[in-house]
XYZ file of C-alpha atoms in Angstrom:
392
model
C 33.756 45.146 -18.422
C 33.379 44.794 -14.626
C 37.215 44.515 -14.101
C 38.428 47.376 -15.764
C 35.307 49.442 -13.565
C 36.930 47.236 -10.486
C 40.912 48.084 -11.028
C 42.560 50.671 -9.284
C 46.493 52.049 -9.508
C 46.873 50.464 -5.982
C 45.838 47.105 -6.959
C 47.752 47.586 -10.657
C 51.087 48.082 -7.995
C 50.258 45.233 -6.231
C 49.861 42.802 -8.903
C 53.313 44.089 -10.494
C 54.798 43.965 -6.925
C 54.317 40.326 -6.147
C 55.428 39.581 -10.174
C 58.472 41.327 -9.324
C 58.766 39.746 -6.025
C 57.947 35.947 -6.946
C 59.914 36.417 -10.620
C 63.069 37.966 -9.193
C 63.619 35.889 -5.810
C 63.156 32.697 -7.471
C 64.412 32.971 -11.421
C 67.795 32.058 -10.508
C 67.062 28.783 -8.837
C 64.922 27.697 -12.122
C 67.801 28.536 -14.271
C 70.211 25.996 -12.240
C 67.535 23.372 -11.712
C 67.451 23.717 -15.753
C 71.245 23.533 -16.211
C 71.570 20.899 -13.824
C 69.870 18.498 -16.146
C 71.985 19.593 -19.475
C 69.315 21.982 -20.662
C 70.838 24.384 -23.409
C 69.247 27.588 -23.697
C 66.521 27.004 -26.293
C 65.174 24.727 -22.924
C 65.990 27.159 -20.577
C 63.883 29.765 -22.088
C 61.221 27.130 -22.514
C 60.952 26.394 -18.976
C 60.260 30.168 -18.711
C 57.666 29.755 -21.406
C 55.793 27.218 -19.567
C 56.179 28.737 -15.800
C 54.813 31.743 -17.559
C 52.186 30.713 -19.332
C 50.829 28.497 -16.686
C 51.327 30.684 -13.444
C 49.697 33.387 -15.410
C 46.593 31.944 -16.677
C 46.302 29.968 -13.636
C 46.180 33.197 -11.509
C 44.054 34.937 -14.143
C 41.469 32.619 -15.358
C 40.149 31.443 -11.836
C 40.332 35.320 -10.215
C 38.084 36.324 -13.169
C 35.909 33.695 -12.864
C 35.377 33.451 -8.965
C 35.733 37.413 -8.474
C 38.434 36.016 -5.930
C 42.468 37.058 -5.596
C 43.440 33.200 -6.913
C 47.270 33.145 -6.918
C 49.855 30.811 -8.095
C 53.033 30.365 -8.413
C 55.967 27.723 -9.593
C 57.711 26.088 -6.664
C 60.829 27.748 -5.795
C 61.624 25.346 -3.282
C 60.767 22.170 -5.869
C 63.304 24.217 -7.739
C 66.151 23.918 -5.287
C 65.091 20.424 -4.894
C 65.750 20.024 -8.756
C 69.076 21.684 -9.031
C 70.587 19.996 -6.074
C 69.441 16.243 -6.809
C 70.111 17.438 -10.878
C 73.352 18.008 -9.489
C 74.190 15.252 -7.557
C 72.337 12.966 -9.745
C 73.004 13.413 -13.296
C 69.654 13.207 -14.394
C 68.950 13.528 -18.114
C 66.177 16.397 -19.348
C 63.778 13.362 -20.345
C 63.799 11.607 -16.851
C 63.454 15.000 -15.149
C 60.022 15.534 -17.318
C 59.313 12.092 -16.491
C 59.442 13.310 -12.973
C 57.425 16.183 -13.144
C 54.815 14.015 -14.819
C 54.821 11.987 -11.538
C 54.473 14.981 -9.255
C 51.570 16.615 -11.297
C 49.617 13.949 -11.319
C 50.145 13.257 -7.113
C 49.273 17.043 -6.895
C 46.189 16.195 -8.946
C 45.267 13.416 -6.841
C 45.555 15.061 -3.472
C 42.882 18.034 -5.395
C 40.484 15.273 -6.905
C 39.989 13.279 -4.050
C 40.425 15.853 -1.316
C 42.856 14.955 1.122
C 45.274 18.113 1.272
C 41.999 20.376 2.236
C 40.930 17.993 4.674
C 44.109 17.890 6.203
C 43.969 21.491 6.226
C 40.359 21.856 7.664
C 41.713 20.185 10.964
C 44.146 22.874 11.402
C 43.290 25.690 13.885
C 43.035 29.617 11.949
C 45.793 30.852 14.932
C 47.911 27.859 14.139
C 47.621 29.225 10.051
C 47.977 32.855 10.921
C 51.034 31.979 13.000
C 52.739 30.010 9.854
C 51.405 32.976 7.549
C 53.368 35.516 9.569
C 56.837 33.415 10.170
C 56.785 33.065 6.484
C 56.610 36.739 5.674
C 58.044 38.151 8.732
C 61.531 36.880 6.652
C 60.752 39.086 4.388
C 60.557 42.337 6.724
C 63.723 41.235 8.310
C 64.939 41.268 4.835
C 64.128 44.455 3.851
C 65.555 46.428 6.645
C 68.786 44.027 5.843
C 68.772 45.501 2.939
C 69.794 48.942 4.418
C 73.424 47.111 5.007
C 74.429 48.051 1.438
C 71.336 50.578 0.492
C 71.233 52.264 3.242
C 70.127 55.374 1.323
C 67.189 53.304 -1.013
C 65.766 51.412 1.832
C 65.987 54.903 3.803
C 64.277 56.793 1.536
C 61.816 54.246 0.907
C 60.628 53.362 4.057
C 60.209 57.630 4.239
C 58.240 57.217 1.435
C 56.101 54.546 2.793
C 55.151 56.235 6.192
C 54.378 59.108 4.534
C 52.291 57.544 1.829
C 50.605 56.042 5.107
C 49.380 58.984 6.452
C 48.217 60.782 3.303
C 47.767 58.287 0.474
C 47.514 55.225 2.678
C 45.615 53.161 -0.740
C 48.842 54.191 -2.646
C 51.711 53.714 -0.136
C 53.209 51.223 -2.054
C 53.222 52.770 -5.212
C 54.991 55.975 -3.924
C 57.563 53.591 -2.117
C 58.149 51.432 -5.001
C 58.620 54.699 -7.809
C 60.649 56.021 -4.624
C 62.980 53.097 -4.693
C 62.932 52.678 -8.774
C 63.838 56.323 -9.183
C 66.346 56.054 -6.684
C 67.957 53.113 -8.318
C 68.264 54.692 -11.887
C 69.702 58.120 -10.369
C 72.281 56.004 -8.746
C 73.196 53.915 -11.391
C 71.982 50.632 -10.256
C 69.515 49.477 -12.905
C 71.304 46.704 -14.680
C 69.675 47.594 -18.491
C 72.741 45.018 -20.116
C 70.585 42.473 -19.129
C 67.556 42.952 -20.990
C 67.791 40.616 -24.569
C 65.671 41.374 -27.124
C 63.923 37.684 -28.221
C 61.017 35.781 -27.757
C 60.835 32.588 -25.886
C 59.660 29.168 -28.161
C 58.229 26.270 -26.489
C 60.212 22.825 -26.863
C 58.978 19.687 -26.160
C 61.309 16.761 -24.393
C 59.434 13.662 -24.509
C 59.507 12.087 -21.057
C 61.442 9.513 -19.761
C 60.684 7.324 -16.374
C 62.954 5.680 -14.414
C 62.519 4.434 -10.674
C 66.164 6.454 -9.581
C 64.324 9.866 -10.664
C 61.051 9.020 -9.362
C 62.659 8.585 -6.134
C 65.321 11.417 -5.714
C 63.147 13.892 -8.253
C 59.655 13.203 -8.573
C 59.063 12.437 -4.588
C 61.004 15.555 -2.935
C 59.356 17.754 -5.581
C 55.697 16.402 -4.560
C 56.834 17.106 -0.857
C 57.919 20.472 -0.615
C 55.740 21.650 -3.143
C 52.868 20.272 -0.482
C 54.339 21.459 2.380
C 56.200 23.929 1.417
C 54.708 26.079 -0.656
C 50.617 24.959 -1.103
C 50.368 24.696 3.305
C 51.167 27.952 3.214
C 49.131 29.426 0.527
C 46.379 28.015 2.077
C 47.151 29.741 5.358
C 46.934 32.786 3.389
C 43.533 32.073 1.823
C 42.375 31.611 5.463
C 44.035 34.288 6.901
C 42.840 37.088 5.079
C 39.218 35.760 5.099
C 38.846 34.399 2.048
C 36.715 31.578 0.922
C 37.793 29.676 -2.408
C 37.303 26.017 -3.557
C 41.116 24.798 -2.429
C 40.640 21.006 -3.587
C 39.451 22.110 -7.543
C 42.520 25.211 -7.221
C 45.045 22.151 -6.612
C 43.163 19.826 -9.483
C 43.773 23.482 -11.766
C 47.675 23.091 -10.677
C 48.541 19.746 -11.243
C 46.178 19.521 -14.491
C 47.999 22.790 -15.795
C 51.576 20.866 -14.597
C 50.898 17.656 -16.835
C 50.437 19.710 -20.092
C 53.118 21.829 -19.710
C 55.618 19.492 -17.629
C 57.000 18.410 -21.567
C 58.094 22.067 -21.966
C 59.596 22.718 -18.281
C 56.667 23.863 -16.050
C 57.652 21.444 -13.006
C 55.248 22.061 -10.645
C 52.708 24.688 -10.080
C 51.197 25.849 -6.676
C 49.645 28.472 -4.716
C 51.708 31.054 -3.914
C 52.338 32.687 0.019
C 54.162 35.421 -0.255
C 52.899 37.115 -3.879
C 49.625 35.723 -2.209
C 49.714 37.997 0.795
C 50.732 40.912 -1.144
C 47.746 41.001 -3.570
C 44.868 39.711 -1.332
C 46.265 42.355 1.643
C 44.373 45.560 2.385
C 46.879 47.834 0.426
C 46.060 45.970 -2.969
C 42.299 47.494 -2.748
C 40.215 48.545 0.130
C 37.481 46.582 -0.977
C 37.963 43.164 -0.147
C 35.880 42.043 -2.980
C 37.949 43.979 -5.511
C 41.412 42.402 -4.710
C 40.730 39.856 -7.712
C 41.896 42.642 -9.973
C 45.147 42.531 -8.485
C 45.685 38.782 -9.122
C 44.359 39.334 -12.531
C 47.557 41.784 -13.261
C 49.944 39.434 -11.844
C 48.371 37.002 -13.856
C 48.905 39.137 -17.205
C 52.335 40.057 -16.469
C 53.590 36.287 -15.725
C 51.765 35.571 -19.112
C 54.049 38.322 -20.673
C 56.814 36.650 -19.264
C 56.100 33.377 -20.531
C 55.446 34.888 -24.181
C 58.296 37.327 -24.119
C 60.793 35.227 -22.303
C 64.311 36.661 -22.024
C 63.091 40.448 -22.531
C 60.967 40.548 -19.328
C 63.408 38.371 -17.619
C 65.805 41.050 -18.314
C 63.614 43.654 -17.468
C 63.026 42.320 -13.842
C 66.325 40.851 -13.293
C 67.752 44.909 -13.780
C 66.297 45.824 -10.310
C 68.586 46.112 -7.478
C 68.089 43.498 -5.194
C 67.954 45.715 -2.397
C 64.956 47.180 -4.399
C 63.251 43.979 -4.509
C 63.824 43.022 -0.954
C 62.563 46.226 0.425
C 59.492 46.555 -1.584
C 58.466 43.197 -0.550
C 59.536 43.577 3.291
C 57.524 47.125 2.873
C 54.731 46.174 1.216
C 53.826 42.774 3.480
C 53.618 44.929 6.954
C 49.844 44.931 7.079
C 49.778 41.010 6.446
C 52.609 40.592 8.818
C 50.394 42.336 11.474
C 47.435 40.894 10.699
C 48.875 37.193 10.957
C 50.683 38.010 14.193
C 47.346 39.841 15.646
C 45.310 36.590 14.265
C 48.066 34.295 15.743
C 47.958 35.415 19.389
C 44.182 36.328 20.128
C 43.200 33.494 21.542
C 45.069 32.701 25.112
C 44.520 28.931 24.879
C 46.185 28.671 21.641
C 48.826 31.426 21.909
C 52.030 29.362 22.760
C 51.546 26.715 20.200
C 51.322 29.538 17.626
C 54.264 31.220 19.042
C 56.087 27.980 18.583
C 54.855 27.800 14.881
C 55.588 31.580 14.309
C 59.242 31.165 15.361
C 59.650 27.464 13.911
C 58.571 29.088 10.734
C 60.663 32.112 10.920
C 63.434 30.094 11.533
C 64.454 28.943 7.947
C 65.007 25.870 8.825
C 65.158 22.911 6.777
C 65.167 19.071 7.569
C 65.247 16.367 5.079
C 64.639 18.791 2.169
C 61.333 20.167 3.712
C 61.456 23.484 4.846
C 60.629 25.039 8.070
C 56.647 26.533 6.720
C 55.534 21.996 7.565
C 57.983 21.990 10.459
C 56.403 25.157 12.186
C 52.857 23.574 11.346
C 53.647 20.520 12.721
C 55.623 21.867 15.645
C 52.216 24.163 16.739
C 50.038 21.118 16.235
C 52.064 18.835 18.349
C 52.527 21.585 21.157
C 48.380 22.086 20.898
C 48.143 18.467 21.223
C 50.396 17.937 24.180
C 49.034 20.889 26.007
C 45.131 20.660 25.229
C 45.305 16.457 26.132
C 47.998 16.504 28.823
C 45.571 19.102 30.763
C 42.467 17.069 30.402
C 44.059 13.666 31.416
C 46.038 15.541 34.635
């Protein structure tokens, strides 16, 4: 089979990196956005069933098929959105699944008729590589954070990485990451207690709708699952020079987010972060072999989904330091290459800058967070400065 002739230990890592990366930074916030609507833990570890299950075949089916890096992910920030307005709301579990209903099939209208990919045809590439690197430049500045309370891990690791560079630059990462995990166990920071031995059962909730959680669910969910997480994916398509059928890819999501909405998958999207990691240089050198790497990370999630609370044990027993400076470590190249992309051209270099640092900010307003505000902020500076010039 071509894929098996097409893997390589470096793209293996990097598909296990960005599972270990997307699963870990985001798992908590699904578990509240669960408990905020009354879910006992039959529910909970359905929800896991269904992000599982659908992140991972929607990763894996697509990548084989197109020979492509296609990568998804749930929304972590439609997540937040859920456990706040849960929260605040008291929503039942059947009007949240009503909800999600509602948001899968807006995500599947924006695919079918093609509006979000037109939208994001009119969008200059330095304008997208600026708002790929303020995403993930977070994540750098995270992982030399991390040396506040790992200052040994993080130094050894980034040792590890430079080193790896220089000698074994196609398996940097994997040195750093078996670096950091054997660092971790010496120490006594794997968290084993946490792994439960059970598999996870779907359940269904039949769905119920009501005009209160269509507005204060179904809505902000749609939004920053847009903005938030697919405007950026897309920037990382672009980016790193790859050409895939976006409108169809969103159809995929929000068809795969009806069917499994009953069971807890909420919303499905393309991912940035996990994104950048497996379609980077460091997951293959050959561009066109990177699709192995998103066919890993598809795999694994599908593990998760099937085994439930023993994987989510499994990943949840890494040090967070570990996580963060894996991730940080691991997204340099991308990080450069946005920033290089960003600033080449002079005419269009302050409006990225603005979007870079918009982005990087964090910042969030009305519920959306800063990857639309840095987009719009660099299209609104283009707009003033490329029309202000011409009509002076």
């Amino acid at each position: 089979m071509r894929f098996f002739r097409d893997l390589s230990l470096s793209a293996f890592t990097a598909g296990f990196v960005a599972v270990l990366v997307g699963f870990t930074s985001s798992v908590a916030l699904v578990f509240q956005a669960a408990q905020a609507f009354g879910a006992t833990p039959a529910q909970i570890t359905s929800w896991m069933w269904a992000l599982g299950l659908g992140v991972g075949l929607c990763c894996l089916v697509p990548s084989l098929w197109l020979r492509k890096p296609v990568m998804v992910a749930w929304s972590t920030p439609g997540a937040a959105v859920l456990a706040s307005a849960g929260m605040a709301g008291s929503f039942t579990m059947p009007e949240a699944v009503g909800a999600f209903l509602v948001c899968a099939a807006l995500i599947t209208l924006c695919g079918v008729t093609g509006w979000f990919e037109k939208l994001m045809d009119r969008i200059p590439m330095e304008i997208a590589s600026a708002l790929l690197a303020g995403v993930l430049a977070r994540f750098g500045l995270q992982a030399f954070g991390a040396a506040q309370t790992a200052l040994g891990m993080v130094l050894a690791m980034l040792a590890a990485y430079l080193l790896g560079r220089r000698l074994l630059p196609r398996y940097a990462v994997v040195l750093t990451l078996l670096v950091g995990v054997a660092w971790a166990a010496a120490s006594g920071k794997m968290e084993w207690s946490r792994v439960q031995w059970e598999l996870a059962l779907p359940v269904f909730t039949a769905p119920q709708f009501t005009w209160q959680a269509f507005v204060s669910l179904a809505l902000p969910l749609f939004v920053v699952t847009m903005a938030s997480q697919n405007m950026p994916g897309v920037a990382v398509i672009r980016a790193t020079g790859y050409e895939l059928p976006v409108s169809r890819l969103v159809s995929m999501t929000g068809i795969a987010s009806l069917l499994l909405a009953p069971f807890g998958g909420y919303a499905l999207n393309f991912s940035a972060i996990t994104a950048a990691i497996c379609m980077g240089p460091e997951a293959h050198e050959d561009k066109d072999k990177r699709y192995t790497a998103a066919v890993v990370c598809g795999a694994m999630y599908m593990v998760i989904g099937i085994f439930g609370a023993v994987v989510t044990g499994l990943l949840i027993a890494f040090p967070q330091e570990l996580v963060l400076a894996i991730a940080g470590l691991a997204l340099l190249g991308s990080i450069g290459s946005g920033l290089a992309g960003a600033l080449r051209d002079e005419t269009h270099r302050e409006a990225a800058l603005i979007t870079f640092l918009v982005t990087l900010s964090g910042v969030v307003i009305a519920g959306v967070g800063s990857a639309f505000w840095g987009v719009a902020a660099g299209v609104v500076a283009l707009f003033v400065q490329k029309y202000g010039r011409r009509g002076s």
